mmCIF file of C-alpha atoms in Angstrom:
data_model
loop_
_atom_site.group_PDB
_atom_site.id
_atom_site.type_symbol
_atom_site.label_atom_id
_atom_site.label_comp_id
_atom_site.label_asym_id
_atom_site.label_seq_id
_atom_site.Cartn_x
_atom_site.Cartn_y
_atom_site.Cartn_z
ATOM 1 C CA MET A 202 115.903 198.622 -103.387
ATOM 2 C CA ARG A 203 119.112 197.726 -105.141
ATOM 3 C CA LEU A 204 119.729 201.366 -106.108
ATOM 4 C CA ASP A 205 117.917 202.934 -103.155
ATOM 5 C CA THR A 206 118.462 200.713 -100.123
ATOM 6 C CA ARG A 207 116.925 203.257 -97.723
ATOM 7 C CA LEU A 208 113.971 203.983 -100.019
ATOM 8 C CA ASP A 209 114.743 207.697 -99.737
ATOM 9 C CA ASP A 210 112.521 208.435 -102.733
ATOM 10 C CA TYR A 211 109.489 207.129 -100.835
ATOM 11 C CA THR A 212 107.705 208.400 -97.740
ATOM 12 C CA CYS A 213 105.140 205.622 -97.345
ATOM 13 C CA LEU A 214 104.934 201.886 -98.057
ATOM 14 C CA ILE A 215 101.783 199.747 -97.892
ATOM 15 C CA ILE A 216 102.027 195.960 -97.565
ATOM 16 C CA ASP A 217 98.679 194.189 -97.989
ATOM 17 C CA GLU A 218 97.691 190.567 -97.297
ATOM 18 C CA ALA A 219 100.482 190.300 -94.730
ATOM 19 C CA HIS A 220 98.958 187.145 -93.251
ATOM 20 C CA GLU A 221 99.991 185.112 -96.298
ATOM 21 C CA ARG A 222 103.618 185.133 -95.074
ATOM 22 C CA THR A 223 105.125 184.553 -98.502
ATOM 23 C CA LEU A 224 108.880 184.290 -98.837
ATOM 24 C CA HIS A 225 109.285 187.694 -100.443
ATOM 25 C CA THR A 226 106.943 189.373 -97.974
ATOM 26 C CA ASP A 227 108.852 188.050 -94.969
ATOM 27 C CA ILE A 228 112.161 189.183 -96.453
ATOM 28 C CA LEU A 229 110.603 192.575 -97.084
ATOM 29 C CA PHE A 230 109.461 192.800 -93.462
ATOM 30 C CA GLY A 231 113.025 192.320 -92.256
ATOM 31 C CA SER A 232 114.426 194.889 -94.665
ATOM 32 C CA ILE A 233 111.714 197.466 -94.000
ATOM 33 C CA LYS A 234 112.122 197.146 -90.235
ATOM 34 C CA ASP A 235 115.711 198.388 -90.491
ATOM 35 C CA ILE A 236 114.694 201.210 -92.834
ATOM 36 C CA ALA A 237 111.917 202.360 -90.500
ATOM 37 C CA ARG A 238 114.389 202.579 -87.619
ATOM 38 C CA VAL A 239 116.813 204.870 -89.450
ATOM 39 C CA ARG A 240 114.080 206.969 -91.101
ATOM 40 C CA PRO A 241 111.763 208.347 -88.382
ATOM 41 C CA GLY A 242 109.459 210.032 -90.913
ATOM 42 C CA PHE A 243 108.971 206.886 -92.989
ATOM 43 C CA LYS A 244 105.412 205.525 -92.795
ATOM 44 C CA LEU A 245 104.730 201.793 -93.050
ATOM 45 C CA LEU A 246 101.181 200.441 -93.286
ATOM 46 C CA ILE A 247 100.676 196.679 -92.946
ATOM 47 C CA SER A 248 97.139 195.470 -93.613
ATOM 48 C CA SER A 249 95.277 192.187 -93.496
ATOM 49 C CA ALA A 250 91.826 190.870 -92.669
ATOM 50 C CA THR A 251 93.143 188.001 -90.522
ATOM 51 C CA LEU A 252 96.507 189.239 -89.310
ATOM 52 C CA ASP A 253 97.857 188.558 -85.808
ATOM 53 C CA ALA A 254 98.173 192.290 -85.289
ATOM 54 C CA GLN A 255 99.777 192.108 -81.854
ATOM 55 C CA LYS A 256 102.604 189.907 -83.100
ATOM 56 C CA PHE A 257 103.375 192.255 -85.978
ATOM 57 C CA SER A 258 103.127 195.292 -83.705
ATOM 58 C CA GLU A 259 105.725 193.835 -81.352
ATOM 59 C CA TYR A 260 108.014 192.973 -84.270
ATOM 60 C CA PHE A 261 107.884 196.559 -85.505
ATOM 61 C CA ASP A 262 108.844 198.061 -82.129
ATOM 62 C CA ASN A 263 105.289 198.189 -80.728
ATOM 63 C CA ALA A 264 103.793 200.016 -83.697
ATOM 64 C CA PRO A 265 100.210 201.257 -83.204
ATOM 65 C CA ILE A 266 97.322 199.000 -84.245
ATOM 66 C CA PHE A 267 94.274 200.349 -86.066
ATOM 67 C CA ASN A 268 91.089 198.318 -86.443
ATOM 68 C CA ILE A 269 88.720 199.232 -89.265
ATOM 69 C CA PRO A 270 85.302 197.722 -88.524
ATOM 70 C CA GLY A 271 83.226 196.282 -91.310
ATOM 71 C CA LYS A 272 79.702 194.949 -91.535
ATOM 72 C CA PRO A 273 79.971 191.180 -91.137
ATOM 73 C CA TYR A 274 77.249 188.968 -92.542
ATOM 74 C CA PRO A 275 76.472 185.467 -91.293
ATOM 75 C CA VAL A 276 78.179 182.585 -93.046
ATOM 76 C CA GLN A 277 76.851 179.116 -92.334
ATOM 77 C CA VAL A 278 79.754 176.667 -92.255
ATOM 78 C CA CYS A 279 79.027 173.044 -93.184
ATOM 79 C CA TYR A 280 81.342 170.065 -92.667
ATOM 80 C CA THR A 281 81.279 166.512 -93.976
ATOM 81 C CA LYS A 282 80.032 163.817 -91.614
ATOM 82 C CA ALA A 283 82.968 161.548 -92.455
ATOM 83 C CA PRO A 284 86.416 162.072 -94.003
ATOM 84 C CA GLU A 285 86.398 162.274 -97.789
ATOM 85 C CA ALA A 286 88.599 159.740 -99.553
ATOM 86 C CA ASN A 287 88.751 161.859 -102.712
ATOM 87 C CA TYR A 288 88.168 165.571 -102.235
ATOM 88 C CA ILE A 289 88.023 166.222 -105.991
ATOM 89 C CA SER A 290 85.101 163.832 -106.407
ATOM 90 C CA ALA A 291 83.509 165.330 -103.305
ATOM 91 C CA ALA A 292 83.868 168.839 -104.740
ATOM 92 C CA ILE A 293 82.261 167.773 -108.025
ATOM 93 C CA THR A 294 79.377 166.040 -106.258
ATOM 94 C CA THR A 295 78.760 168.944 -103.889
ATOM 95 C CA ALA A 296 78.861 171.506 -106.694
ATOM 96 C CA MET A 297 76.282 169.575 -108.708
ATOM 97 C CA GLN A 298 74.061 169.054 -105.655
ATOM 98 C CA LEU A 299 74.102 172.795 -105.015
ATOM 99 C CA HIS A 300 73.369 173.535 -108.650
ATOM 100 C CA ILE A 301 70.399 171.186 -108.738
ATOM 101 C CA SER A 302 68.918 172.018 -105.324
ATOM 102 C CA GLN A 303 69.595 175.744 -104.862
ATOM 103 C CA LYS A 304 67.777 178.452 -106.798
ATOM 104 C CA ASN A 305 70.029 181.467 -106.338
ATOM 105 C CA GLY A 306 73.730 182.244 -106.138
ATOM 106 C CA ASP A 307 76.786 181.167 -108.037
ATOM 107 C CA ILE A 308 79.412 178.740 -106.755
ATOM 108 C CA LEU A 309 83.120 179.077 -106.098
ATOM 109 C CA VAL A 310 85.215 175.911 -105.800
ATOM 110 C CA PHE A 311 88.772 176.155 -104.495
ATOM 111 C CA LEU A 312 91.261 173.644 -105.884
ATOM 112 C CA THR A 313 95.017 173.262 -105.655
ATOM 113 C CA GLY A 314 96.101 173.736 -109.259
ATOM 114 C CA GLN A 315 95.480 173.765 -112.982
ATOM 115 C CA TYR A 316 95.318 169.972 -113.347
ATOM 116 C CA GLU A 317 92.565 169.611 -110.747
ATOM 117 C CA ILE A 318 90.643 172.520 -112.238
ATOM 118 C CA GLY A 319 90.735 170.857 -115.656
ATOM 119 C CA ALA A 320 89.541 167.543 -114.241
ATOM 120 C CA VAL A 321 86.651 169.132 -112.355
ATOM 121 C CA GLN A 322 85.668 171.251 -115.359
ATOM 122 C CA GLU A 323 85.558 168.209 -117.633
ATOM 123 C CA SER A 324 83.486 166.225 -115.138
ATOM 124 C CA LEU A 325 80.965 169.033 -114.603
ATOM 125 C CA GLN A 326 80.600 169.552 -118.354
ATOM 126 C CA HIS A 327 79.974 165.837 -118.854
ATOM 127 C CA THR A 328 77.325 165.741 -116.117
ATOM 128 C CA CYS A 329 75.570 168.773 -117.587
ATOM 129 C CA ARG A 330 75.492 167.157 -121.034
ATOM 130 C CA VAL A 331 73.967 163.995 -119.569
ATOM 131 C CA LEU A 332 71.274 165.862 -117.616
ATOM 132 C CA GLY A 333 70.578 168.258 -120.470
ATOM 133 C CA SER A 334 67.439 170.366 -120.086
ATOM 134 C CA LYS A 335 66.604 168.801 -116.717
ATOM 135 C CA ILE A 336 68.788 171.396 -114.982
ATOM 136 C CA TYR A 337 69.644 175.056 -115.400
ATOM 137 C CA GLU A 338 72.594 175.864 -117.614
ATOM 138 C CA LEU A 339 75.929 175.895 -115.784
ATOM 139 C CA MET A 340 78.574 178.391 -116.897
ATOM 140 C CA ILE A 341 81.980 177.039 -115.841
ATOM 141 C CA CYS A 342 84.770 179.595 -115.415
ATOM 142 C CA PRO A 343 88.270 178.388 -114.493
ATOM 143 C CA ILE A 344 90.842 180.796 -113.090
ATOM 144 C CA TYR A 345 94.492 180.160 -112.226
ATOM 145 C CA ALA A 346 97.757 182.031 -112.583
ATOM 146 C CA ASN A 347 98.777 180.668 -116.006
ATOM 147 C CA LEU A 348 95.391 181.223 -117.608
ATOM 148 C CA PRO A 349 95.468 183.951 -120.319
ATOM 149 C CA PRO A 350 94.066 187.297 -119.097
ATOM 150 C CA ASP A 351 91.164 187.224 -121.559
ATOM 151 C CA MET A 352 90.087 183.871 -120.125
ATOM 152 C CA GLN A 353 90.491 185.062 -116.531
ATOM 153 C CA SER A 354 88.282 188.058 -117.235
ATOM 154 C CA LYS A 355 85.310 185.786 -117.951
ATOM 155 C CA ILE A 356 84.693 185.374 -114.222
ATOM 156 C CA PHE A 357 83.787 189.063 -114.018
ATOM 157 C CA GLU A 358 81.141 188.867 -116.733
ATOM 158 C CA PRO A 359 77.568 189.081 -115.392
ATOM 159 C CA THR A 360 75.820 185.744 -115.107
ATOM 160 C CA PRO A 361 72.984 185.585 -117.690
ATOM 161 C CA PRO A 362 69.413 185.052 -116.437
ATOM 162 C CA GLY A 363 68.572 181.395 -115.910
ATOM 163 C CA VAL A 364 72.248 180.439 -115.724
ATOM 164 C CA ARG A 365 74.451 179.624 -112.738
ATOM 165 C CA LYS A 366 78.147 180.401 -112.750
ATOM 166 C CA VAL A 367 80.646 178.087 -111.096
ATOM 167 C CA VAL A 368 84.179 179.413 -110.706
ATOM 168 C CA LEU A 369 86.955 176.826 -110.384
ATOM 169 C CA ALA A 370 89.867 178.611 -108.779
ATOM 170 C CA THR A 371 93.177 178.358 -107.047
ATOM 171 C CA ASN A 372 93.923 180.822 -104.241
ATOM 172 C CA ILE A 373 94.487 183.474 -106.927
ATOM 173 C CA VAL A 374 91.007 184.810 -106.035
ATOM 174 C CA GLU A 375 91.797 184.953 -102.350
ATOM 175 C CA ALA A 376 93.791 188.140 -102.129
ATOM 176 C CA SER A 377 92.022 190.895 -103.950
ATOM 177 C CA ILE A 378 89.535 189.737 -106.557
ATOM 178 C CA THR A 379 85.823 190.311 -106.118
ATOM 179 C CA ILE A 380 83.544 188.264 -108.360
ATOM 180 C CA ASP A 381 80.077 189.751 -108.732
ATOM 181 C CA GLY A 382 77.265 187.288 -108.118
ATOM 182 C CA VAL A 383 79.432 184.544 -106.647
ATOM 183 C CA TYR A 384 78.987 183.359 -103.097
ATOM 184 C CA SER A 385 82.696 183.778 -102.535
ATOM 185 C CA PRO A 386 85.447 185.660 -100.696
ATOM 186 C CA LYS A 387 84.349 189.270 -100.400
ATOM 187 C CA THR A 388 80.937 188.381 -101.928
ATOM 188 C CA ARG A 389 78.013 186.140 -101.044
ATOM 189 C CA MET A 390 79.433 182.671 -100.915
ATOM 190 C CA GLU A 391 78.714 179.051 -101.786
ATOM 191 C CA SER A 392 82.317 177.941 -101.422
ATOM 192 C CA LEU A 393 83.718 174.424 -101.477
ATOM 193 C CA LEU A 394 86.966 174.338 -99.530
ATOM 194 C CA VAL A 395 88.955 171.392 -100.802
ATOM 195 C CA VAL A 396 92.021 172.359 -98.813
ATOM 196 C CA PRO A 397 92.208 173.253 -95.113
ATOM 197 C CA VAL A 398 91.556 176.976 -95.385
ATOM 198 C CA VAL A 399 89.681 179.251 -92.999
ATOM 199 C CA PHE A 400 90.472 182.667 -94.477
ATOM 200 C CA LYS A 401 88.059 182.252 -97.384
ATOM 201 C CA SER A 402 85.018 181.838 -95.163
ATOM 202 C CA PHE A 403 86.120 184.838 -93.106
ATOM 203 C CA CYS A 404 86.217 187.067 -96.158
ATOM 204 C CA SER A 405 82.813 185.925 -97.333
ATOM 205 C CA SER A 406 81.135 187.724 -94.451
ATOM 206 C CA HIS A 407 82.114 191.155 -95.776
ATOM 207 C CA VAL A 408 79.379 191.649 -98.388
ATOM 208 C CA GLY A 409 76.516 189.258 -97.800
ATOM 209 C CA PRO A 410 75.327 186.046 -96.125
ATOM 210 C CA GLY A 411 76.117 182.658 -97.575
ATOM 211 C CA HIS A 412 77.343 179.133 -97.014
ATOM 212 C CA CYS A 413 80.817 177.648 -96.774
ATOM 213 C CA PHE A 414 81.174 173.925 -97.449
ATOM 214 C CA ARG A 415 84.346 172.428 -96.008
ATOM 215 C CA LEU A 416 85.141 169.012 -97.378
ATOM 216 C CA TYR A 417 86.521 167.656 -94.134
ATOM 217 C CA THR A 418 85.003 166.878 -90.746
ATOM 218 C CA GLN A 419 84.505 169.340 -87.932
ATOM 219 C CA ARG A 420 86.680 167.149 -85.731
ATOM 220 C CA ALA A 421 89.529 167.363 -88.249
ATOM 221 C CA PHE A 422 89.129 171.130 -88.362
ATOM 222 C CA HIS A 423 89.462 171.511 -84.599
ATOM 223 C CA ASN A 424 91.979 168.759 -83.828
ATOM 224 C CA GLU A 425 94.109 168.064 -86.890
ATOM 225 C CA LEU A 426 94.528 171.235 -88.933
ATOM 226 C CA GLU A 427 97.202 173.796 -88.218
ATOM 227 C CA GLU A 428 95.899 177.187 -87.132
ATOM 228 C CA ASN A 429 98.268 178.876 -89.584
ATOM 229 C CA THR A 430 100.160 177.652 -92.627
ATOM 230 C CA VAL A 431 103.886 177.258 -92.032
ATOM 231 C CA PRO A 432 105.515 180.411 -93.470
ATOM 232 C CA GLU A 433 107.153 179.839 -96.833
ATOM 233 C CA ILE A 434 110.517 180.981 -95.498
ATOM 234 C CA GLN A 435 110.551 177.934 -93.189
ATOM 235 C CA ARG A 436 109.849 175.389 -95.927
ATOM 236 C CA THR A 437 111.748 176.474 -99.027
ATOM 237 C CA ASN A 438 115.292 176.674 -100.345
ATOM 238 C CA LEU A 439 116.762 180.067 -99.426
ATOM 239 C CA THR A 440 119.755 180.013 -101.782
ATOM 240 C CA ASN A 441 118.304 182.517 -104.249
ATOM 241 C CA VAL A 442 117.094 184.739 -101.422
ATOM 242 C CA VAL A 443 120.543 184.889 -99.833
ATOM 243 C CA LEU A 444 122.169 185.728 -103.169
ATOM 244 C CA THR A 445 119.569 188.421 -103.864
ATOM 245 C CA LEU A 446 120.092 190.007 -100.449
ATOM 246 C CA LYS A 447 123.836 190.072 -100.991
ATOM 247 C CA VAL A 448 123.298 191.915 -104.271
ATOM 248 C CA PHE A 449 120.971 194.431 -102.631
ATOM 249 C CA PHE A 450 122.727 195.155 -99.368
ATOM 250 C CA PHE A 451 126.387 194.105 -99.569
#
């Protein structure tokens, strides 16, 4: 956009996962709104599975809304009976309970970062060594942004017979990744939500039935959690953004 502020070389722009409200996406919305007004033939498509479509329609001068129906599958949501003092320990315990008690399906555990993923991976590996042949083999696959691509690709490998895969992930898998065989977003799902997130269970209904385990109480979900995450633009330093905009448009 620095060399083509009106995007004259483009006739259509698609912005996916608009609900995430990242800093760069919100800045893009503001810039694209002005471009759409001065270019009547310019087409802008904003897509999301959980978007507040009416709000975005009003922002873009009452743009038309299109709903694309899917085939939702039932997802059974389970909550803890009492607040968890340590959600990492709760995630480890729940993952192992699922592995021992459930016959089919892989497991996807959402965590907040690389450090937590490493801690959970080490604990699961230790438990598996202790139990040995008493349980099925557990294939542990971490995935986070800084993980080398060849390591990330392991989550897409088919799970061998007699083995259960557990994927330890940040929200990197939330946007567009589909993991075959995992009860997860956009697949069948045995998901442990260790942060207050609803979107993941919504996506799980797209391909097959499953379970979503939220490691907080139902009361906390309804009374304490925010319906939407505060947009990044409202909680971050905007110095670099302002300087970038000045370079692009002034």
